[in-house]
Coordinates of C-alpha atoms in Angstrom, one line a residue:
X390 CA -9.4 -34.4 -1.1
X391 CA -12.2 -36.3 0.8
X392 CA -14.1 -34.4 3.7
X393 CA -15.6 -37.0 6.0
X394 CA -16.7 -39.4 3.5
X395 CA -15.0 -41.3 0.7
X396 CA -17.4 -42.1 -1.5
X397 CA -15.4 -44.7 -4.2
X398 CA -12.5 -46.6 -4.4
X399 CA -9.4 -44.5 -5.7
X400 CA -11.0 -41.1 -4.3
X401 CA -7.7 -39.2 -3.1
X402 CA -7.7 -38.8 0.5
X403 CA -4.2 -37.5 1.5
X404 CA -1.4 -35.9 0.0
X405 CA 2.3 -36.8 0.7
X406 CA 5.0 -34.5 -0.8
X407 CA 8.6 -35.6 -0.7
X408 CA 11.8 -35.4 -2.9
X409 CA 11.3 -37.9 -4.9
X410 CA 9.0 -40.3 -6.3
X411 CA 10.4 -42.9 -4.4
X412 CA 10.6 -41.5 -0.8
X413 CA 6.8 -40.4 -1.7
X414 CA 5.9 -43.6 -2.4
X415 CA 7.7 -45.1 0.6
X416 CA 6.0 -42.2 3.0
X417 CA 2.4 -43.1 1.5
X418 CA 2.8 -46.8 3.4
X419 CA 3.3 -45.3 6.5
X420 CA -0.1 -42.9 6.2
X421 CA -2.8 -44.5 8.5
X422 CA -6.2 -44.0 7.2
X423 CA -9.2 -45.2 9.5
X424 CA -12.6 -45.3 7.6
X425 CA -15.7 -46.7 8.8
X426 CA -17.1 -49.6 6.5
X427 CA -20.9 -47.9 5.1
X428 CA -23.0 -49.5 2.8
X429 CA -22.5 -48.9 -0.6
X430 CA -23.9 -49.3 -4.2
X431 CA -22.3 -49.6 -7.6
X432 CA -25.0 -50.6 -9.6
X433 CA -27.5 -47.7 -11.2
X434 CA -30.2 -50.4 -10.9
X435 CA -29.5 -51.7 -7.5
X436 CA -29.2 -47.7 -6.7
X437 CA -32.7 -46.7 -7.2
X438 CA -34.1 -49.9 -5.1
X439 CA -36.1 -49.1 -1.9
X440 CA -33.5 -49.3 0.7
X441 CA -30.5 -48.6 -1.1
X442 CA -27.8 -46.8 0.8
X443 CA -28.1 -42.7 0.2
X444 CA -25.1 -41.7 -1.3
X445 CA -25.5 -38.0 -0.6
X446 CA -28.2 -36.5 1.5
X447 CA -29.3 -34.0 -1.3
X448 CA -30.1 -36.9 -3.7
X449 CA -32.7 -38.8 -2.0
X450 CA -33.5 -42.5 -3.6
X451 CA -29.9 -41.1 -5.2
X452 CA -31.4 -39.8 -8.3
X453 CA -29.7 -36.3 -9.3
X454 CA -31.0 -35.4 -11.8
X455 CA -34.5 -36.6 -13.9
X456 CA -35.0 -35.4 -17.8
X457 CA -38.6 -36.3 -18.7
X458 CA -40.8 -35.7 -22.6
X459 CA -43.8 -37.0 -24.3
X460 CA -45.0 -35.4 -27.2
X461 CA -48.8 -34.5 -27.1
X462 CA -49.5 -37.1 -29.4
X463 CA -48.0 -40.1 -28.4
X464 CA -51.0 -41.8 -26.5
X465 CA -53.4 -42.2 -29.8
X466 CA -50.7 -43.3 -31.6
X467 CA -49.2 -46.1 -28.9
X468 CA -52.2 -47.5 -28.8
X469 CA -53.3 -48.3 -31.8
X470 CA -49.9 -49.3 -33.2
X471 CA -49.7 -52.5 -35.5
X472 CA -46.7 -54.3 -33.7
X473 CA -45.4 -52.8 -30.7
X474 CA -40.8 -54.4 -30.1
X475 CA -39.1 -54.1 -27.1
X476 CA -35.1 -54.2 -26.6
X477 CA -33.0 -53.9 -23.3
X478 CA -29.1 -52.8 -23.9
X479 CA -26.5 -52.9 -20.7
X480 CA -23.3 -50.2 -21.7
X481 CA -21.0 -51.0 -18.8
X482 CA -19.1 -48.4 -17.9
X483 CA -15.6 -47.5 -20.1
X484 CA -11.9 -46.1 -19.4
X485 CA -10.7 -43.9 -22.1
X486 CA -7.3 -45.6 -21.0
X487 CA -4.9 -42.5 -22.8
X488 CA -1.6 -43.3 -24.1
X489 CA -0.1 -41.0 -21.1
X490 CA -2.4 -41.1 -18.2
X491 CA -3.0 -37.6 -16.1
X492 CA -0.2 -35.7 -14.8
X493 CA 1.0 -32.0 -13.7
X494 CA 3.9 -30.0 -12.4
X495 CA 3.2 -26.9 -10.4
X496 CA 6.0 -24.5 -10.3
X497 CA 6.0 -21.5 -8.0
X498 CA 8.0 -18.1 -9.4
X499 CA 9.5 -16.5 -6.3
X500 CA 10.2 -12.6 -8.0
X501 CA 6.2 -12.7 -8.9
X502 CA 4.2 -15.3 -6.9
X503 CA 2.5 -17.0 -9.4
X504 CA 2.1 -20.9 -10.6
X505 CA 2.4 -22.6 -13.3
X506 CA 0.5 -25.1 -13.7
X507 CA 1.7 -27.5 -16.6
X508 CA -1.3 -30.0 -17.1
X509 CA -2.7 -32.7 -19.6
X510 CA -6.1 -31.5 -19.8
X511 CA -8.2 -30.5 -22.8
X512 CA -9.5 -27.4 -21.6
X513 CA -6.8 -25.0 -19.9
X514 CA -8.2 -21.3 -19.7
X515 CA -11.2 -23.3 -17.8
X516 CA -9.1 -25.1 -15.4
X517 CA -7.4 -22.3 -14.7
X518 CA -10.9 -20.6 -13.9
X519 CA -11.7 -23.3 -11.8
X520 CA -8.6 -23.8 -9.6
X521 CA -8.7 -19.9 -8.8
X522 CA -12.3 -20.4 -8.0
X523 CA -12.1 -23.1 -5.6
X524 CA -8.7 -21.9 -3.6
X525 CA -9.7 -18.3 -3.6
X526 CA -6.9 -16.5 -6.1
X527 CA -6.8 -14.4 -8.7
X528 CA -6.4 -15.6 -12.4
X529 CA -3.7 -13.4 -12.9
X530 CA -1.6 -15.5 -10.2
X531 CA -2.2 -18.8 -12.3
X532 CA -0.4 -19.7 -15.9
X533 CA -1.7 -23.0 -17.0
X534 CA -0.1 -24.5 -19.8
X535 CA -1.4 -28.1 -21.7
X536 CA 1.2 -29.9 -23.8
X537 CA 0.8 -32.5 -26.1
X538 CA -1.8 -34.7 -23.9
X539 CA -1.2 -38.1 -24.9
X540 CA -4.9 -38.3 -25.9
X541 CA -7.7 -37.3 -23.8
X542 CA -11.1 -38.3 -25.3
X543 CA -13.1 -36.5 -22.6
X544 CA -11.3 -38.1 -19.9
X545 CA -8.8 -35.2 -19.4
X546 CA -11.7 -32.7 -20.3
X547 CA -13.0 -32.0 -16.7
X548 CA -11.2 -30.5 -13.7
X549 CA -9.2 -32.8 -11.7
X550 CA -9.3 -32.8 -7.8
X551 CA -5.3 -33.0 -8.3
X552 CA -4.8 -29.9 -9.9
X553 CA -6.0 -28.3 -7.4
X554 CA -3.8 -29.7 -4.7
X555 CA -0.9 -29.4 -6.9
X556 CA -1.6 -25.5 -7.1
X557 CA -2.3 -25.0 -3.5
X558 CA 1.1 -27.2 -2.4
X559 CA 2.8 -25.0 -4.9
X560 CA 1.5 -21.8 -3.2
X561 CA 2.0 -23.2 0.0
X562 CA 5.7 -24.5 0.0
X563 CA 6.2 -21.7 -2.4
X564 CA 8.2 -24.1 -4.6
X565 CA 7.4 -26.7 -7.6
X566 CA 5.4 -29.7 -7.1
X567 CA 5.0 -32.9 -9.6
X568 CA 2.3 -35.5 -9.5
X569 CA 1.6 -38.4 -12.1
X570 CA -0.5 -40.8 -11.7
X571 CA 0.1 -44.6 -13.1
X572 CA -1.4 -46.6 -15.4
X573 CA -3.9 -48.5 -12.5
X574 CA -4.2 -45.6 -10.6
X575 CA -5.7 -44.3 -14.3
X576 CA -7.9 -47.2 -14.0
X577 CA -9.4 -46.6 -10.7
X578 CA -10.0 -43.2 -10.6
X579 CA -9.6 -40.7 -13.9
X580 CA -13.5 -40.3 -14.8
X581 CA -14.8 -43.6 -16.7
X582 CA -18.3 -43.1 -18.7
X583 CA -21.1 -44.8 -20.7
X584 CA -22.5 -46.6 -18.1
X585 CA -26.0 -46.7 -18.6
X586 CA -29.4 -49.2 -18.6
X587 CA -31.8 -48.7 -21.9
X588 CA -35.1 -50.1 -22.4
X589 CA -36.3 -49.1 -25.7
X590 CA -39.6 -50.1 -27.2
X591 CA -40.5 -48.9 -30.9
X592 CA -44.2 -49.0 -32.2
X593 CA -44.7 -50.0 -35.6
X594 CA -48.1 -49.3 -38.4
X595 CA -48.7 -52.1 -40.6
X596 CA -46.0 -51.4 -43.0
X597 CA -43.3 -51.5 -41.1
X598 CA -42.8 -47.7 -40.6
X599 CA -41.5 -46.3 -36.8
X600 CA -44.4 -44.0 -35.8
X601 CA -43.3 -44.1 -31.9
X602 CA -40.6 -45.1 -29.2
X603 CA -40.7 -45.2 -26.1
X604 CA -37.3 -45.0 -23.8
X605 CA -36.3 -45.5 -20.3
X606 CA -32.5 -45.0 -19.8
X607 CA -30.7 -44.9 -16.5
X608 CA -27.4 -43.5 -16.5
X609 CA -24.4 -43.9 -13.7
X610 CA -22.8 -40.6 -13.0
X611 CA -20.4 -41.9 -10.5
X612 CA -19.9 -40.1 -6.6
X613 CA -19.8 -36.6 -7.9
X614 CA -20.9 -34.6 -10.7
X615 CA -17.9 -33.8 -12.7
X616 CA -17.3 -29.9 -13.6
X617 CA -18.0 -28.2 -16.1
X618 CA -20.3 -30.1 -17.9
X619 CA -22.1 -32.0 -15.5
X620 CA -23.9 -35.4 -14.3
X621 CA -26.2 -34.2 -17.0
X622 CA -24.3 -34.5 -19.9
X623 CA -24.9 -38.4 -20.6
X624 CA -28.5 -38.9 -19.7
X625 CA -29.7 -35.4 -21.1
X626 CA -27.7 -36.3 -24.4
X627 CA -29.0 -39.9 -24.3
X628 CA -33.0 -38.5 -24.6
X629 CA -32.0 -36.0 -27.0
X630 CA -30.9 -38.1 -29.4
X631 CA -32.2 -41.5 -29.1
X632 CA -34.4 -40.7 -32.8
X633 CA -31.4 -40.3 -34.1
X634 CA -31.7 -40.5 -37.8
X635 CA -35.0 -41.9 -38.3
X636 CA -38.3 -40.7 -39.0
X637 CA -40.5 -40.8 -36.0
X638 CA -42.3 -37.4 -34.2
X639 CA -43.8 -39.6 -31.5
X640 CA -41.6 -39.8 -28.5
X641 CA -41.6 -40.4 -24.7
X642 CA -38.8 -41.0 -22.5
X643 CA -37.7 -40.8 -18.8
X644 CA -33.9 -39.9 -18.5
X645 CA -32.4 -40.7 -14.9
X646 CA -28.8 -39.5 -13.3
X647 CA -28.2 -42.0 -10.8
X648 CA -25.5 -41.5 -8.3
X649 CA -23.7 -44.7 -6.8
X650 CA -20.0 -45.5 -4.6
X651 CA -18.3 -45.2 -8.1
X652 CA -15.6 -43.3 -10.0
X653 CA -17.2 -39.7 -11.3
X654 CA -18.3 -40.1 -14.6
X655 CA -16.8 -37.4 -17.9
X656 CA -17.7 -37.2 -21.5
X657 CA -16.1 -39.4 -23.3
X658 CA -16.4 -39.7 -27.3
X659 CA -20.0 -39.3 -28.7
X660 CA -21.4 -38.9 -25.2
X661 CA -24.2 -41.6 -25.0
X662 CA -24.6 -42.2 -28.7
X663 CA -22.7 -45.4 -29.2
X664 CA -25.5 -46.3 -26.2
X665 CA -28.7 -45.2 -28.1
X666 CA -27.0 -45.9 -31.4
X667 CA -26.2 -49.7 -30.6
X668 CA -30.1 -50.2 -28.8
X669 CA -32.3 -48.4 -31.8
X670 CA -30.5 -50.1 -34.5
X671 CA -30.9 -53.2 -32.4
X672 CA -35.0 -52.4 -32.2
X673 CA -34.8 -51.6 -35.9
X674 CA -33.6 -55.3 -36.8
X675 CA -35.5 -56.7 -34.7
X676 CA -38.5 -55.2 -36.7
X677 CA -37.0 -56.2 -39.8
X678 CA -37.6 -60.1 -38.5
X679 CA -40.6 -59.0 -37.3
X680 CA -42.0 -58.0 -40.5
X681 CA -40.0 -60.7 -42.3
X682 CA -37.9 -57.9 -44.0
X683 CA -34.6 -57.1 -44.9
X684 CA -32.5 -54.9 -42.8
X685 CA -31.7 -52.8 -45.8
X686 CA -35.4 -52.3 -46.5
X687 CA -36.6 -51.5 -43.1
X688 CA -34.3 -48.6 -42.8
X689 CA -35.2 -47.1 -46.1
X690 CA -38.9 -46.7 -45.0
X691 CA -38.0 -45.0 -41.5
X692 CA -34.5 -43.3 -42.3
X693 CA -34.9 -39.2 -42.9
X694 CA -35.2 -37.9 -46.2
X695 CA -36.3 -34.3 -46.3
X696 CA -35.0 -31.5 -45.0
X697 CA -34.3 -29.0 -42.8
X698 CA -36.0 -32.1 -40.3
X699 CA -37.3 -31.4 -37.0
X700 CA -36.8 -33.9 -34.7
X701 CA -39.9 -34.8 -31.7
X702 CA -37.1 -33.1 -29.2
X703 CA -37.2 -29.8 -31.8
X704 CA -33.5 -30.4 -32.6
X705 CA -33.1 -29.1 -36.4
X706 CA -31.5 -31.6 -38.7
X707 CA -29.9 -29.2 -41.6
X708 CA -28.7 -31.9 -43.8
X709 CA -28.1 -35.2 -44.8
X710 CA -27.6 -37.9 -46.6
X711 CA -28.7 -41.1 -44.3
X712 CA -30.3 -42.6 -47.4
X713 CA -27.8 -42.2 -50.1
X714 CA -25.1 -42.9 -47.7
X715 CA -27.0 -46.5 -47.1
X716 CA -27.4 -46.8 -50.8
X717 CA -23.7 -45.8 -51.7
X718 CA -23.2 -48.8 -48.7
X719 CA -25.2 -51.5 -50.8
X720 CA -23.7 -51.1 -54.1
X721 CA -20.1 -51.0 -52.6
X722 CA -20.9 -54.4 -50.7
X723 CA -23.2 -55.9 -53.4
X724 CA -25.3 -57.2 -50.9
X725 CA -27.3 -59.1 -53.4
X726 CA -24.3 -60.9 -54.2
X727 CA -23.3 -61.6 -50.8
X728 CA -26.6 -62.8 -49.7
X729 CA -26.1 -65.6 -52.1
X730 CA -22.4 -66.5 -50.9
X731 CA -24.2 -66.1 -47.4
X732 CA -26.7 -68.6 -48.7
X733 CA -23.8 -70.9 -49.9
X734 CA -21.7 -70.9 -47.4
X735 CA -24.8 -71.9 -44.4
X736 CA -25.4 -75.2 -46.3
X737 CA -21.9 -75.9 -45.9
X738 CA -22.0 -74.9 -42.2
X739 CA -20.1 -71.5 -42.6
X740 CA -22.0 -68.2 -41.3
X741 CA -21.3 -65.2 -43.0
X742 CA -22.5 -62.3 -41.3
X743 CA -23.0 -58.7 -42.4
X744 CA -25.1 -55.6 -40.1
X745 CA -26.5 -52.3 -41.1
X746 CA -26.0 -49.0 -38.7
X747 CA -27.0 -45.9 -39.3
X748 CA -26.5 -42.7 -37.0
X749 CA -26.4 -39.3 -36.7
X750 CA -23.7 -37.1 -35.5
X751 CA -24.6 -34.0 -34.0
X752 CA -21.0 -31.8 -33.6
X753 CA -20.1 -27.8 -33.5
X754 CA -22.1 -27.1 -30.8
X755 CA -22.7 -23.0 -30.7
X756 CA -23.5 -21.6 -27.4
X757 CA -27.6 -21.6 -28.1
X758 CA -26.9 -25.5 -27.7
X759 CA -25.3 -25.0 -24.6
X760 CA -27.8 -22.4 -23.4
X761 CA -30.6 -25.1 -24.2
X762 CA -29.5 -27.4 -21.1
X763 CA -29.4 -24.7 -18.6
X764 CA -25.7 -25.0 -17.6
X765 CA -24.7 -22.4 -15.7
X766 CA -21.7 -22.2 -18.0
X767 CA -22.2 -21.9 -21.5
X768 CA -19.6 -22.7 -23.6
X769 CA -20.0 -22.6 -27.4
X770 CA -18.2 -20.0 -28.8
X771 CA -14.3 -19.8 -29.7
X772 CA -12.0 -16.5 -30.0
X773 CA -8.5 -16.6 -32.7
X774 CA -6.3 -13.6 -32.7
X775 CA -3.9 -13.7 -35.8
X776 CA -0.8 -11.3 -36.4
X777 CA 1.5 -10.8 -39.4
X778 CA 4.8 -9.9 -37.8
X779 CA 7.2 -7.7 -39.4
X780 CA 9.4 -10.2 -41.6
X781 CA 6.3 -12.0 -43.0
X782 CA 5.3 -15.2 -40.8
X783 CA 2.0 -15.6 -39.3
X784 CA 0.8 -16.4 -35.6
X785 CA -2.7 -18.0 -35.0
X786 CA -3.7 -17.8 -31.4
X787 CA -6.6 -19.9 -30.1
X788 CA -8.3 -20.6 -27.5
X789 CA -9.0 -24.3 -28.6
X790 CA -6.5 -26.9 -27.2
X791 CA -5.3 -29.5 -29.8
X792 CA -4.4 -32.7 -28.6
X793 CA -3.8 -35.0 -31.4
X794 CA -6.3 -35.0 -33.9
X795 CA -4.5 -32.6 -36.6
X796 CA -6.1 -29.3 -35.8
X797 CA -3.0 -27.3 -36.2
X798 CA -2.3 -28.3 -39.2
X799 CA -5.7 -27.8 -40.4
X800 CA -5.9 -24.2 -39.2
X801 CA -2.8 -23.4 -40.9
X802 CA -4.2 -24.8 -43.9
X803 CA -7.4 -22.5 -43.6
X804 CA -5.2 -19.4 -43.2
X805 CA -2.3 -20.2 -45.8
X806 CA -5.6 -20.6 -48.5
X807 CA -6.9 -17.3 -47.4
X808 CA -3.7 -15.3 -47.5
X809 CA -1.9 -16.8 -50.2
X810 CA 1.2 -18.5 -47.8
X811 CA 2.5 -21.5 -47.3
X812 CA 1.2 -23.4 -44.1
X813 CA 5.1 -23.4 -43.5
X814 CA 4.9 -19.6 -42.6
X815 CA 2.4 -20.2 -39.5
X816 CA 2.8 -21.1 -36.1
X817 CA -0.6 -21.7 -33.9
X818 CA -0.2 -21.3 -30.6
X819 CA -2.9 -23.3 -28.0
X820 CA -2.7 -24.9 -25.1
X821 CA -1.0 -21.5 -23.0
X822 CA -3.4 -19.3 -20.9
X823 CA -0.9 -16.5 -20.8
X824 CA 0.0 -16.5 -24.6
X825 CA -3.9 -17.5 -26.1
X826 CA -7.0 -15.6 -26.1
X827 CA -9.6 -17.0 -23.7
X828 CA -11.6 -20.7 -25.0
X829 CA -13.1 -23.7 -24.4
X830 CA -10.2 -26.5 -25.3
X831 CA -10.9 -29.2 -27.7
X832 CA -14.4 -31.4 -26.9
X833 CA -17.5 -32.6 -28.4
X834 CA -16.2 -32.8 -31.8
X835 CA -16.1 -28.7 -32.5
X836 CA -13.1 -27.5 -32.8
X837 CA -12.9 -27.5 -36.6
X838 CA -15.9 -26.0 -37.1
X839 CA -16.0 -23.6 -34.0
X840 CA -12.0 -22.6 -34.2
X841 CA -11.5 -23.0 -37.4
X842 CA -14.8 -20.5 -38.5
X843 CA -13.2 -18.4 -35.9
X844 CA -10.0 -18.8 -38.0
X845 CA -11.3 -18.5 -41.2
X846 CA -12.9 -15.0 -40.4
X847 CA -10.2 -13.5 -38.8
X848 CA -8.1 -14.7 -41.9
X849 CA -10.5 -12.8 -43.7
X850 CA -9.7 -9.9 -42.2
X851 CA -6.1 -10.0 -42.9
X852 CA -6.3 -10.8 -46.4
X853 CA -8.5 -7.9 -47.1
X854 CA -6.1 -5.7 -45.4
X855 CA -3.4 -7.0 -47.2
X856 CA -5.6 -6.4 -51.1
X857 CA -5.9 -2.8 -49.8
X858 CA -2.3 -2.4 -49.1
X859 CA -0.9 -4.2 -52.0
X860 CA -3.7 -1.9 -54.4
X861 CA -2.2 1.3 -53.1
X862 CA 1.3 0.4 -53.6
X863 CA 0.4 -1.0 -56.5
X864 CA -1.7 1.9 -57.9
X865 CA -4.4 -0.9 -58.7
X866 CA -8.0 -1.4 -58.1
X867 CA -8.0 -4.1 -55.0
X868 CA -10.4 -6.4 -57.1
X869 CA -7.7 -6.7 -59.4
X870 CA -5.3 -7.6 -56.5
X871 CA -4.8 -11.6 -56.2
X872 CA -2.9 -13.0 -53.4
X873 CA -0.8 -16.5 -54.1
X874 CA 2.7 -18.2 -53.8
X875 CA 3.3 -15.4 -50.9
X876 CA 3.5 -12.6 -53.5
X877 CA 0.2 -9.8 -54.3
X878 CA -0.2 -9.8 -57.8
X879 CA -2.3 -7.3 -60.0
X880 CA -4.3 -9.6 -62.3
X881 CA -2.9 -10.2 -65.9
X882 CA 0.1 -8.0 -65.1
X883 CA 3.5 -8.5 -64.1
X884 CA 3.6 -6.3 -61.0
X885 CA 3.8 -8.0 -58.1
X886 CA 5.1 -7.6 -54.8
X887 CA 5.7 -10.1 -51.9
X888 CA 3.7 -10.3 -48.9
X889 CA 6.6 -10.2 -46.6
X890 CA 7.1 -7.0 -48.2
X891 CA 3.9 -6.0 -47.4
X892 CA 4.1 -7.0 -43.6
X893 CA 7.6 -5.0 -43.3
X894 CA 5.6 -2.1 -44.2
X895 CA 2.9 -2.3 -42.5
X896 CA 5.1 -1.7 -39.2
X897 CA 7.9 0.8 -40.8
X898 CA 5.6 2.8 -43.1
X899 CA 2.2 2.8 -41.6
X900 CA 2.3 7.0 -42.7
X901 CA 1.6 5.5 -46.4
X902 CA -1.6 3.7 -45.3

């Protein structure tokens, strides 16, 4: 709760606990809170002016945090640059606006003294870190369970002031405490995003080809820096990939956290690239009138095309297909044919309009990512635990936290293929510190690829355990063993046995293994 100071509208200042939702609501009228009117800013811009009011004494001017590059040979080729284009692009600042905004119950167990905190957040085993942290407790005193979330898209991805009240009232009145907030209240004060200034300018040679750019971006980050990923997450991840797909290895950019008297800024979705997406491929058209060109054409002279690709910021760029894709985009439209109904159709004072995008994704960020920004926490890395219990069916424990986007189902998927099941035999269990191995939750666009690598080996290791089994009671070489419609087969014979079979005896005949 605020200490002395609250520094945006819908920062929680007191806490009221009562019977109902009612009588709290009642009791919250009759709370008497005198603040002193400060000066304040919202506005990134207005923020950095001489004069502005000083949000917090440890960020003077109320910058926070400053990213700065320039590759060594930017200078020569700046200057002497055919056709230098500028653009300016304003992202005001977004709510995620869930289905089912935030909410938690904190229930106290009197025979053992712990909580359990039942949460819509996309990242339990670290909230549950957190909350211990800040109120002083052990882990071991704190079960933190996430349900189905209601959609969180970052918003419900960092730790929530809340929770922590909800644990320590638990603790305190050593009995269960609820708290929702409503749809405004969601509004006000559950982490917004993307709000950011961009001044981009791109220099061009005489043929049209991107050989520098040039980027100032100032980002809002709110009051506070939000936990765990930072106030560095959307300007850091705006400089990083403002080249996005296009080939250009001459780069300079300043990168600016700017705190201001407004909500605390989260991830949300794609973290700054629908910012930096939406401004290059506005520089890139504006090129294209520049040079009198098509759209299409522009963006096949600057768009990547070999690889592995390093970018100016040394991020590696494995593979793909930006050109192909584009191509693949013009023969579906039939662009040639539309620019002549486009044609038709402006004599007769219609305007048809079609755009061009093209962008780059980066996603399945390992922990070497992570190290790269010098978080003190590193996330990256995902742990799955799968057992084969006794009568056949198959539990997948993760440490991701679906909420939504299929994950589940995908998993079970990966591990029927491996094992020769049905998806209908497994259960994954997430979202339950107590019952999952220790992760990350669902973020950044990772757990498939994280999770579900984590998944895939661990299936791995079951399935060859089950060929070894099956070959021995078998009495056949385990290449020859082939695992499929839940029964181990030996190849081009008819003996088979089921894998449920297999499981029972795993556990009641481990003396034949």
């Amino acid at each position: 709760l605020a200490d002395g100071a609250v520094r945006f509208i819908g920062e929680p200042v007191a806490a009221v606990v009562a019977q109902s939702e009612e009588e709290a609501e009642d009791t919250v009228d009759e709370v008497g809170v005198s603040i002193d009117e400060t000066p304040s800013v919202a506005d990134a811009r207005a923020a950095l002016e001489n004069g502005a009011p000083q949000v917090h004494v440890e960020a003077p001017g109320n910058v926070i945090l400053e990213g700065k590059v320039k590759t060594p040979g930017f200078d020569p080729v700046w200057e002497n640059a055919h056709k230098v284009l500028k653009v300016e692009a304003r992202s005001r600042r977004q709510n995620a606006t869930p289905m089912e905004p935030r909410g938690g119950h904190a229930a106290y167990d009197a025979a053992t003294g712990r909580i359990t905190l039942t949460c819509s957040t996309q990242m339990p085993h670290l909230t549950r870190t957190a909350i211990c942290d800040v109120l002083g407790i052990s882990e071991s005193d704190l079960r933190v369970i996430a349900p189905d979330v209601g959609g969180g898209f970052g918003q419900k991805m960092s730790l929530a002031g809340e929770y922590v009240v909800l644990v320590w009232l638990a603790r305190k009145l050593k009995s269960s405490v609820a708290w929702t907030e409503d749809r405004r209240e969601n509004l006000i004060a559950a982490f917004h995003s993307r709000d950011q200034y961009v001044t981009l300018e791109g220099a061009f040679d005489k043929n049209a080809k991107l050989v520098a750019l040039k980027a100032d971006i100032i980002s809002n980050i709110g009051a506070y820096s939000c936990f765990p990923t930072t106030c560095g997450v959307e300007p850091l991840m705006a400089m990083a990939e403002m080249p996005g797909p296009y080939d250009v290895q001459q780069y300079q950019c300043l990168a600016r956290g700017v705190i201001t008297n407004t909500c605390t800024m989260a991830p949300y979705r794609g973290v700054s690239r629908p910012v930096i997406t939406f401004t290059l491929e506005r520089l890139i058209d504006k090129a294209a009138r520049a040079f009198a060109l098509d759209p299409i054409d522009i963006r096949r002279r600057n768009l990547i095309d070999i690889f592995p690709y390093k970018s100016a910021m040394g991020l590696e760029y494995d593979e793909a297909t930006y050109k192909e894709t584009l191509e693949m985009a013009v023969k579906a439209i039939d662009v040639p044919a539309f620019r002549k109904r486009q044609a038709e159709a402006r004599i007769k004072g219609r305007h048809l309009g079609i755009g061009f995008a093209t962008f780059s994704e980066r996603t399945g960020y390992g922990s070497p990512a992570f190290a790269a920004r010098g978080m003190e926490i590193t996330p990256g890395w995902e742990t799955v635990i799968i057992t084969v219990d006794p009568s056949g069916f198959v539990e997948a424990r993760i440490g991701s936290s679906p909420h939504g986007q299929g994950l589940r189902t995908t998993l079970a998927q990966i591990i029927a293929d491996e094992l020769g099941i049905t998806p209908e035999m497994i259960k994954v269990v997430h979202g339950d510190t107590d019952r999952t191995p220790y992760g990350w939750g669902t973020f950044a666009s990772r757990s498939l690829v994280i999770s579900g690598g984590a998944t895939l080996i661990a299936a791995q290791k079951i399935r060859t355990k089950l060929i070894k089994m099956a070959g021995h009671l078998l009495e056949a070489a385990t290449d020859d063993i082939v695992l499929a419609e839940g029964m181990a087969k030996v190849a081009g014979t008819d003996k088979t046995i089921a894998i449920a079979k297999l499981a029972r005896e795993a556990y009641t005949q481990t003396h034949r293994f």
